[in-house]
Coordinates of C-alpha atoms and ligand atoms in Angstrom, one line a residue:
X618 CA -17.1 -0.1 48.4
X619 CA -13.8 -1.4 47.0
X620 CA -14.8 -5.0 47.5
X621 CA -18.2 -4.6 45.7
X622 CA -16.8 -2.6 42.7
X623 CA -13.7 -4.6 42.1
X624 CA -15.2 -7.7 40.7
X625 CA -17.4 -5.6 38.5
X626 CA -14.4 -3.7 37.1
X627 CA -12.6 -6.9 36.4
X628 CA -15.5 -8.2 34.5
X629 CA -15.8 -5.0 32.5
X630 CA -12.1 -5.0 31.6
X631 CA -12.2 -8.7 30.7
X632 CA -15.2 -8.1 28.4
X633 CA -13.6 -5.1 26.7
X634 CA -10.3 -6.9 26.4
X635 CA -12.1 -9.8 24.7
X636 CA -13.5 -7.4 22.1
X637 CA -10.5 -5.2 21.8
X638 CA -9.0 -5.2 18.3
X639 CA -5.3 -4.6 17.8
X640 CA -3.7 -3.3 14.7
X641 CA -0.1 -2.5 13.7
X642 CA 0.0 0.4 11.4
X643 CA 3.2 1.4 9.4
X644 CA 3.5 5.0 8.3
X645 CA 6.0 7.8 7.9
X646 CA 3.9 10.6 9.5
X647 CA 6.5 11.7 12.0
X648 CA 6.8 15.5 11.7
X649 CA 4.9 17.7 14.3
X650 CA 1.8 18.2 12.1
X651 CA 1.9 14.6 10.8
X652 CA 2.1 13.2 14.3
X653 CA -0.9 15.2 15.3
X654 CA -2.9 13.7 12.4
X655 CA -1.8 10.2 13.4
X656 CA -2.9 11.0 16.9
X657 CA -6.4 11.7 15.6
X658 CA -6.6 8.2 14.1
X659 CA -5.0 6.6 17.1
X660 CA -7.3 8.3 19.6
X661 CA -10.4 7.5 17.7
X662 CA -9.3 3.9 17.4
X663 CA -8.5 3.6 21.0
X664 CA -11.7 5.4 22.0
X665 CA -13.5 2.3 20.7
X666 CA -11.5 0.1 23.2
X667 CA -8.9 -1.0 20.7
X668 CA -5.2 -1.2 20.8
X669 CA -2.8 0.6 18.4
X670 CA 0.7 -0.6 17.6
X671 CA 2.6 2.2 16.0
X672 CA 5.3 1.5 13.5
X673 CA 6.5 4.9 12.4
X674 CA 9.5 5.3 10.1
X675 CA 11.3 8.7 9.8
X676 CA 11.7 10.2 6.4
X677 CA 9.5 12.6 4.5
X678 CA 8.3 11.3 1.1
X679 CA 8.4 7.7 2.5
X680 CA 11.4 6.2 0.8
X681 CA 12.8 4.6 4.0
X682 CA 9.3 3.4 5.0
X683 CA 9.0 1.7 1.6
X684 CA 12.4 0.0 2.0
X685 CA 11.4 -1.3 5.5
X686 CA 8.0 -2.5 4.2
X687 CA 9.7 -4.5 1.4
X688 CA 12.0 -6.2 3.8
X689 CA 9.2 -7.0 6.2
X690 CA 7.0 -8.4 3.3
X691 CA 9.9 -10.5 2.1
X692 CA 10.4 -11.9 5.6
X693 CA 6.6 -12.8 5.5
X694 CA 6.0 -10.4 8.4
X695 CA 4.3 -7.3 6.9
X696 CA 2.3 -5.0 9.2
X697 CA -1.5 -5.5 9.2
X698 CA -1.9 -2.0 7.7
X699 CA 0.4 0.4 6.0
X700 CA 0.4 3.9 4.5
X701 CA 0.8 2.9 0.9
X702 CA -0.4 5.0 -2.1
X703 CA -0.7 5.7 -5.8
X704 CA 1.2 3.5 -8.3
X705 CA 2.7 1.4 -5.5
X706 CA -0.8 0.0 -4.7
X707 CA -0.8 -1.6 -8.1
X708 CA 2.7 -3.0 -7.6
X709 CA 1.9 -4.5 -4.2
X710 CA -1.5 -5.8 -5.3
X711 CA 0.1 -7.3 -8.4
X712 CA 2.4 -9.3 -6.1
X713 CA -0.6 -10.6 -4.2
X714 CA 0.2 -8.9 -0.8
X715 CA -2.9 -6.7 -0.4
X716 CA -6.3 -7.7 1.0
X717 CA -9.1 -6.8 -1.5
X718 CA -11.6 -4.6 0.2
X719 CA -14.4 -5.0 -2.4
X720 CA -16.8 -6.9 -0.1
X721 CA -16.6 -4.1 2.4
X722 CA -16.9 -1.4 -0.3
X723 CA -20.0 -3.0 -1.6
X724 CA -21.5 -3.6 1.8
X725 CA -20.9 0.0 3.0
X726 CA -21.5 1.6 -0.4
X727 CA -18.0 3.1 -0.3
X728 CA -17.7 3.5 -4.1
X729 CA -20.4 6.1 -4.2
X730 CA -18.8 7.9 -1.3
X731 CA -15.5 8.4 -3.1
X732 CA -14.7 10.9 -5.9
X733 CA -14.0 9.0 -9.1
X734 CA -10.3 9.8 -9.0
X735 CA -10.0 8.4 -5.5
X736 CA -11.8 5.3 -6.5
X737 CA -9.7 4.7 -9.6
X738 CA -6.4 5.3 -7.7
X739 CA -7.3 2.9 -5.0
X740 CA -8.6 0.2 -7.3
X741 CA -5.7 0.0 -9.8
X742 CA -7.0 -3.3 -11.3
X743 CA -10.6 -2.8 -10.6
X744 CA -10.5 -4.1 -7.1
X745 CA -10.3 -1.8 -4.1
X746 CA -7.0 -2.4 -2.2
X747 CA -6.8 0.6 0.2
X748 CA -8.9 3.1 2.0
X749 CA -8.2 6.9 1.5
X750 CA -7.2 9.1 4.3
X751 CA -7.1 12.4 2.4
X752 CA -6.2 14.3 -0.8
X753 CA -3.2 16.5 -0.8
X754 CA -2.5 19.2 -3.4
X755 CA 1.1 19.3 -4.4
X756 CA 1.4 22.4 -6.5
X757 CA 1.3 25.0 -3.8
X758 CA 3.5 28.1 -3.1
X759 CA 3.7 29.2 0.5
X760 CA 4.7 32.7 1.3
X761 CA 5.6 34.3 4.6
X762 CA 3.2 37.3 4.6
X763 CA 5.2 39.5 7.0
X764 CA 8.3 39.3 4.8
X765 CA 6.4 40.0 1.7
X766 CA 4.6 43.0 3.3
X767 CA 7.9 44.4 4.8
X768 CA 9.6 44.3 1.5
X769 CA 6.6 45.7 -0.3
X770 CA 6.8 43.0 -3.0
X771 CA 3.9 41.2 -4.8
X772 CA 3.3 37.5 -4.8
X773 CA 4.5 35.9 -8.1
X774 CA 2.0 34.6 -10.6
X775 CA 4.5 32.8 -13.0
X776 CA 8.0 31.5 -12.8
X777 CA 9.7 34.6 -14.4
X778 CA 8.0 36.8 -11.7
X779 CA 9.0 34.3 -9.1
X780 CA 12.6 34.6 -10.1
X781 CA 12.4 38.4 -10.1
X782 CA 10.9 38.4 -6.6
X783 CA 13.5 35.9 -5.4
X784 CA 16.3 38.1 -6.7
X785 CA 14.9 41.1 -4.9
X786 CA 14.5 39.2 -1.7
X787 CA 18.0 37.8 -1.9
X788 CA 19.4 41.3 -2.5
X789 CA 17.7 42.3 0.8
X790 CA 19.5 39.5 2.6
X791 CA 16.4 37.2 2.8
X792 CA 16.6 33.5 1.7
X793 CA 13.9 33.3 -1.0
X794 CA 13.2 29.5 -1.2
X795 CA 13.1 27.1 1.7
X796 CA 14.0 23.6 0.4
X797 CA 16.4 20.8 1.1
X798 CA 18.5 18.7 -1.3
X799 CA 16.5 15.4 -1.0
X800 CA 15.6 14.2 -4.5
X801 CA 11.8 14.0 -3.6
X802 CA 11.8 17.6 -2.4
X803 CA 13.5 18.7 -5.6
X804 CA 11.0 16.6 -7.6
X805 CA 8.1 18.5 -6.0
X806 CA 9.7 21.8 -7.1
X807 CA 10.5 20.4 -10.5
X808 CA 6.9 19.2 -11.2
X809 CA 5.5 22.6 -10.2
X810 CA 8.0 24.2 -12.7
X811 CA 6.9 21.6 -15.3
X812 CA 3.3 22.5 -14.7
X813 CA 3.7 26.2 -14.6
X814 CA 6.3 26.6 -17.3
X815 CA 5.4 23.7 -19.6
X816 CA 1.7 23.5 -19.0
X817 CA -0.7 20.6 -18.5
X818 CA -0.4 19.2 -22.0
X819 CA 3.4 19.1 -21.8
X820 CA 3.2 17.4 -18.3
X821 CA 0.8 14.8 -19.7
X822 CA 2.8 14.0 -22.8
X823 CA 6.1 13.9 -21.0
X824 CA 5.3 12.2 -17.7
X825 CA 2.1 10.2 -18.3
X826 CA 2.5 9.2 -22.0
X827 CA 6.3 9.2 -21.8
X828 CA 6.5 10.5 -25.3
X829 CA 10.2 10.4 -26.3
X830 CA 10.1 13.5 -28.4
X831 CA 8.5 15.5 -25.5
X832 CA 10.9 14.1 -22.9
X833 CA 13.9 15.4 -24.9
X834 CA 12.3 18.3 -26.8
X835 CA 12.5 22.1 -26.5
X836 CA 9.8 22.4 -23.8
X837 CA 11.6 20.0 -21.5
X838 CA 14.9 21.9 -22.0
X839 CA 13.1 25.2 -21.2
X840 CA 11.5 23.7 -18.1
X841 CA 14.9 22.3 -16.9
X842 CA 16.6 25.7 -17.5
X843 CA 13.9 27.4 -15.4
X844 CA 14.4 24.8 -12.7
X845 CA 18.1 25.4 -12.7
X846 CA 17.5 29.2 -12.3
X847 CA 16.1 28.5 -8.9
X848 CA 19.4 27.0 -7.5
X849 CA 20.8 30.3 -6.3
X850 CA 17.8 30.9 -4.0
X851 CA 18.1 27.9 -1.7
X852 CA 19.1 28.3 2.0
X853 CA 22.6 27.9 3.3
X854 CA 21.5 24.8 5.1
X855 CA 20.1 23.2 1.8
X856 CA 22.1 20.0 2.2
X857 CA 20.2 17.7 4.6
X858 CA 17.4 20.1 5.3
X859 CA 14.1 18.1 5.8
X860 CA 10.9 19.5 4.4
X861 CA 9.5 20.3 7.8
X862 CA 12.7 22.1 8.8
X863 CA 12.3 24.1 5.6
X864 CA 8.7 24.9 6.8
X865 CA 10.2 26.1 10.1
X866 CA 12.4 28.5 8.1
X867 CA 9.3 29.7 6.3
X868 CA 7.3 30.3 9.5
X869 CA 10.0 32.0 11.4
X870 CA 11.1 34.3 8.6
X871 CA 14.3 32.4 7.9
X872 CA 13.1 32.1 4.3
X873 CA 10.3 33.7 2.4
X874 CA 8.7 30.9 0.3
X875 CA 8.4 27.2 0.0
X876 CA 7.0 25.1 -2.9
X877 CA 5.6 22.0 -1.3
X878 CA 2.4 20.0 -0.9
X879 CA -0.1 21.0 1.8
X880 CA 1.3 18.7 4.5
X881 CA 3.1 22.0 5.1
X882 CA -0.2 23.2 6.6
X883 CA -0.1 20.5 9.3
X884 CA 3.2 22.0 10.5
X885 CA 1.9 25.5 10.4
X886 CA -1.0 24.8 12.6
X887 CA 1.2 22.7 14.9
X888 CA 3.4 25.8 15.3
X889 CA 0.4 28.1 15.7
X890 CA 0.9 29.9 12.4
X891 CA -2.4 30.4 10.6
X892 CA -2.5 29.0 7.0
X893 CA -3.8 31.5 4.6
X894 CA -3.1 34.4 7.0
X895 CA 0.4 34.3 8.4
X896 CA 1.5 32.1 5.6
X897 CA -0.2 32.7 2.3
X898 CA -1.1 29.7 0.1
X899 CA -1.2 30.2 -3.7
X900 CA -1.1 27.8 -6.6
X901 CA 2.5 27.3 -7.6
X902 CA 3.6 30.0 -10.2
X903 CA 1.8 29.5 -13.5
X904 CA -0.2 26.5 -12.4
X905 CA -3.5 28.3 -11.5
X906 CA -6.4 26.1 -12.4
X907 CA -4.3 22.9 -12.3
X908 CA -4.3 20.6 -9.3
X909 CA -1.5 18.1 -8.9
X910 CA -2.7 15.5 -6.5
X911 CA -1.3 13.1 -3.9
X912 CA -3.9 10.7 -2.4
X913 CA -2.9 9.2 0.9
X914 CA -4.2 5.8 1.7
X915 CA -3.9 2.9 4.0
X916 CA -3.7 -0.6 2.6
X917 CA -4.3 -3.8 4.5
X918 CA -1.9 -6.7 4.1
X919 CA -3.3 -10.2 3.7
X920 CA -3.7 -11.9 7.0
X921 CA -5.2 -15.2 8.0
X922 CA -6.2 -14.9 11.7
X923 CA -9.9 -13.9 12.1
X924 CA -9.0 -11.4 14.9
X925 CA -6.6 -9.7 12.6
X926 CA -9.0 -9.6 9.7
X927 CA -11.6 -8.2 12.0
X928 CA -9.2 -5.5 13.3
X929 CA -8.4 -4.5 9.7
X930 CA -12.1 -4.3 8.8
X931 CA -12.8 -2.1 11.8
X932 CA -9.9 0.2 11.0
X933 CA -11.0 0.5 7.4
X934 CA -14.5 1.4 8.6
X935 CA -13.2 4.1 10.9
X936 CA -11.1 5.7 8.2
X937 CA -14.1 5.8 5.9
X938 CA -16.2 7.7 8.4
X939 CA -16.9 11.3 7.6
X940 CA -16.1 12.5 11.1
X941 CA -12.7 10.8 10.9
X942 CA -12.0 12.4 7.5
X943 CA -12.9 15.8 8.8
X944 CA -10.7 15.7 11.9
X945 CA -7.8 13.9 10.3
X946 CA -7.5 16.2 7.3
X947 CA -7.8 19.3 9.5
X948 CA -4.7 18.2 11.3
X949 CA -2.9 16.8 8.2
X950 CA -3.4 19.8 5.8
X951 CA -5.2 17.8 3.2
X952 CA -8.9 17.7 2.2
X953 CA -11.3 14.8 2.8
X954 CA -11.1 11.9 0.3
X955 CA -14.9 11.4 0.5
X956 CA -17.7 13.3 -1.1
X957 CA -19.8 15.6 0.9
X958 CA -17.8 15.9 4.1
X959 CA -18.7 19.4 5.5
X960 CA -15.7 21.8 5.3
X961 CA -16.7 23.5 8.5
X962 CA -13.6 23.9 10.8
X963 CA -11.1 23.8 7.9
X964 CA -8.7 26.7 7.2
X965 CA -8.9 29.0 4.2
X966 CA -6.3 27.0 2.2
X967 CA -8.2 23.8 2.6
X968 CA -11.4 25.5 1.5
X969 CA -9.6 26.8 -1.6
X970 CA -8.1 23.4 -2.2
X971 CA -11.5 21.8 -2.1
X972 CA -13.0 24.3 -4.5
X973 CA -10.0 24.0 -6.9
X974 CA -10.2 20.2 -6.7
X975 CA -13.9 20.3 -7.7
X976 CA -13.1 22.7 -10.6
X977 CA -10.2 20.7 -11.8
X978 CA -12.2 17.6 -11.6
X979 CA -14.8 19.1 -13.9
X980 CA -12.3 20.7 -16.2
X981 CA -10.0 17.7 -16.6
X982 CA -7.2 19.5 -14.8
X983 CA -6.3 16.9 -12.1
X984 CA -2.8 15.8 -12.6
X985 CA -1.0 12.9 -10.7
X986 CA 2.1 14.0 -8.9
X987 CA 5.4 12.6 -10.1
X988 CA 7.2 13.3 -6.9
X989 CA 4.4 11.7 -4.8
X990 CA 4.3 8.4 -6.7
X991 CA 1.0 9.0 -8.4
X992 CA 2.2 9.1 -12.0
X993 CA 5.1 6.8 -12.8
X994 CA 6.1 3.2 -11.9
X995 CA 8.5 3.3 -9.0
X996 CA 11.7 2.4 -10.9
X997 CA 11.0 5.2 -13.5
X998 CA 10.1 7.7 -10.8
X999 CA 13.3 7.0 -8.8
X1000 CA 15.5 7.2 -12.0
X1001 CA 13.9 10.5 -13.0
X1002 CA 14.3 12.0 -9.5
X1003 CA 18.0 11.0 -9.4
X1004 CA 18.6 12.7 -12.7
X1005 CA 16.8 15.8 -11.7
X1006 CA 18.6 16.0 -8.3
X1007 CA 22.0 15.5 -10.0
X1008 CA 21.2 18.3 -12.5
X1009 CA 20.0 20.7 -9.8
X1010 CA 23.0 20.1 -7.7
X1011 CA 25.5 20.6 -10.5
X1012 CA 26.2 24.3 -11.1
X1013 CA 27.5 23.4 -14.6
X1014 CA 24.5 21.1 -15.4
X1015 CA 23.5 21.2 -19.0
X1016 CA 19.7 21.3 -19.7
X1017 CA 19.9 19.8 -23.2
X1018 CA 22.2 16.9 -22.1
X1019 CA 19.9 16.3 -19.1
X1020 CA 16.8 16.2 -21.3
X1021 CA 18.5 13.5 -23.3
X1022 CA 19.5 11.7 -20.2
X1023 CA 15.9 11.8 -19.0
X1024 CA 14.8 10.3 -22.3
X1025 CA 17.4 7.5 -22.0
X1026 CA 16.7 6.7 -18.4
X1027 CA 13.0 6.4 -19.0
X1028 CA 13.6 4.3 -22.1
X1029 CA 15.8 1.9 -20.2
X1030 CA 13.6 1.8 -17.1
X1031 CA 10.6 1.0 -19.4
X1032 CA 12.6 -1.9 -20.6
Ligands
BGC621 C1 2.8 11.8 2.0 C2 2.3 12.8 3.0 C3 3.4 13.3 3.9 C4 4.6 13.8 3.1 C5 5.8 14.2 3.9 C6 4.0 12.4 1.3 O1 4.6 11.4 0.5 O2 1.8 11.5 1.1 O3 1.2 12.3 3.7 O4 2.9 14.2 4.8 O5 5.0 12.7 2.3 O6 6.2 13.3 4.8

């Protein structure tokens, strides 16, 4: 038996090895929920007989990953594919690093499959330079239902009621707000305060139009003051706390709430907590009807070898398949970045996110996230996040002086 099957097996292996494609993919999806999502991509890729070379870099928000990517690109050794998104796509494409995917998009009719916002974000200069893996909503408030019920308190609908609730929780010995001191986590909180307290128009004028009067004006000062009022509610382990460790506090009752994008949901499911049931998902206070978005995508770096090109094309095709989008986003916490992917099997928060996305799309209420690199050129974004973090961390921080600093920093980063 062995002697007859063995040559056949060798031939089969040799044939599949000859057709196997290999890709190296760089990403920063390293938390429990994120790793499960990557596993979906990896296993679907491998199921087609291909090989996966993982290049994962720790660090929520992706700052370290972007530093590594830059040094690899400068050394003329970029990965074939990388998790790269938003404004940075334009920056990398402008430098000539990214492979245009238009021929594939035309061939497979991808443009029609993507919502207009996704198409625009991924084709910053008219040419498609990445494929989308999912759409995250950033302006979410997550609440531990058990803690809320036990204390008999109501979920907050605006920032003043959030602060009242947080004060009551703190008085009962419960940490109100799970968050760490990393600038990007604080920026997620800040942008939700800016949306809820300042409103969509303020957000647009300040952070998209970069209007000097709005950046330093009374609305900005009010938003900064509100942001500062949240400082007393952070956990004891605030310094160095990662976003997913904050989510662990939320799940286990170590903290009552978290303001963070819906990658939180990947962690919840990985920990067997049901999103929308054990942990409630509500629009961040005051931002009902608004949807601040973060579109995740994979860009392909220019390569010459036909086998590498082929592998990139196959990976892009896989990512654009509705069955991949459904499975990946169920694990990741986001919603599919393609139109008409059935929402069967998604949790309540995803279903709400999808409905809110549609509504915001129709009502012009989709707003690019500052913290997630969808709104500002990278130097401006970094400069703003540093000012915000310094302000939040300084108990004597002055809102008016900080607004002026924001105006100055943005003026000088704009050049
Ligand atoms: C990415 C998400 C990721 C989150 C935390 C964001 O910048 O877009 O996909 O889950 O960072 O790591």
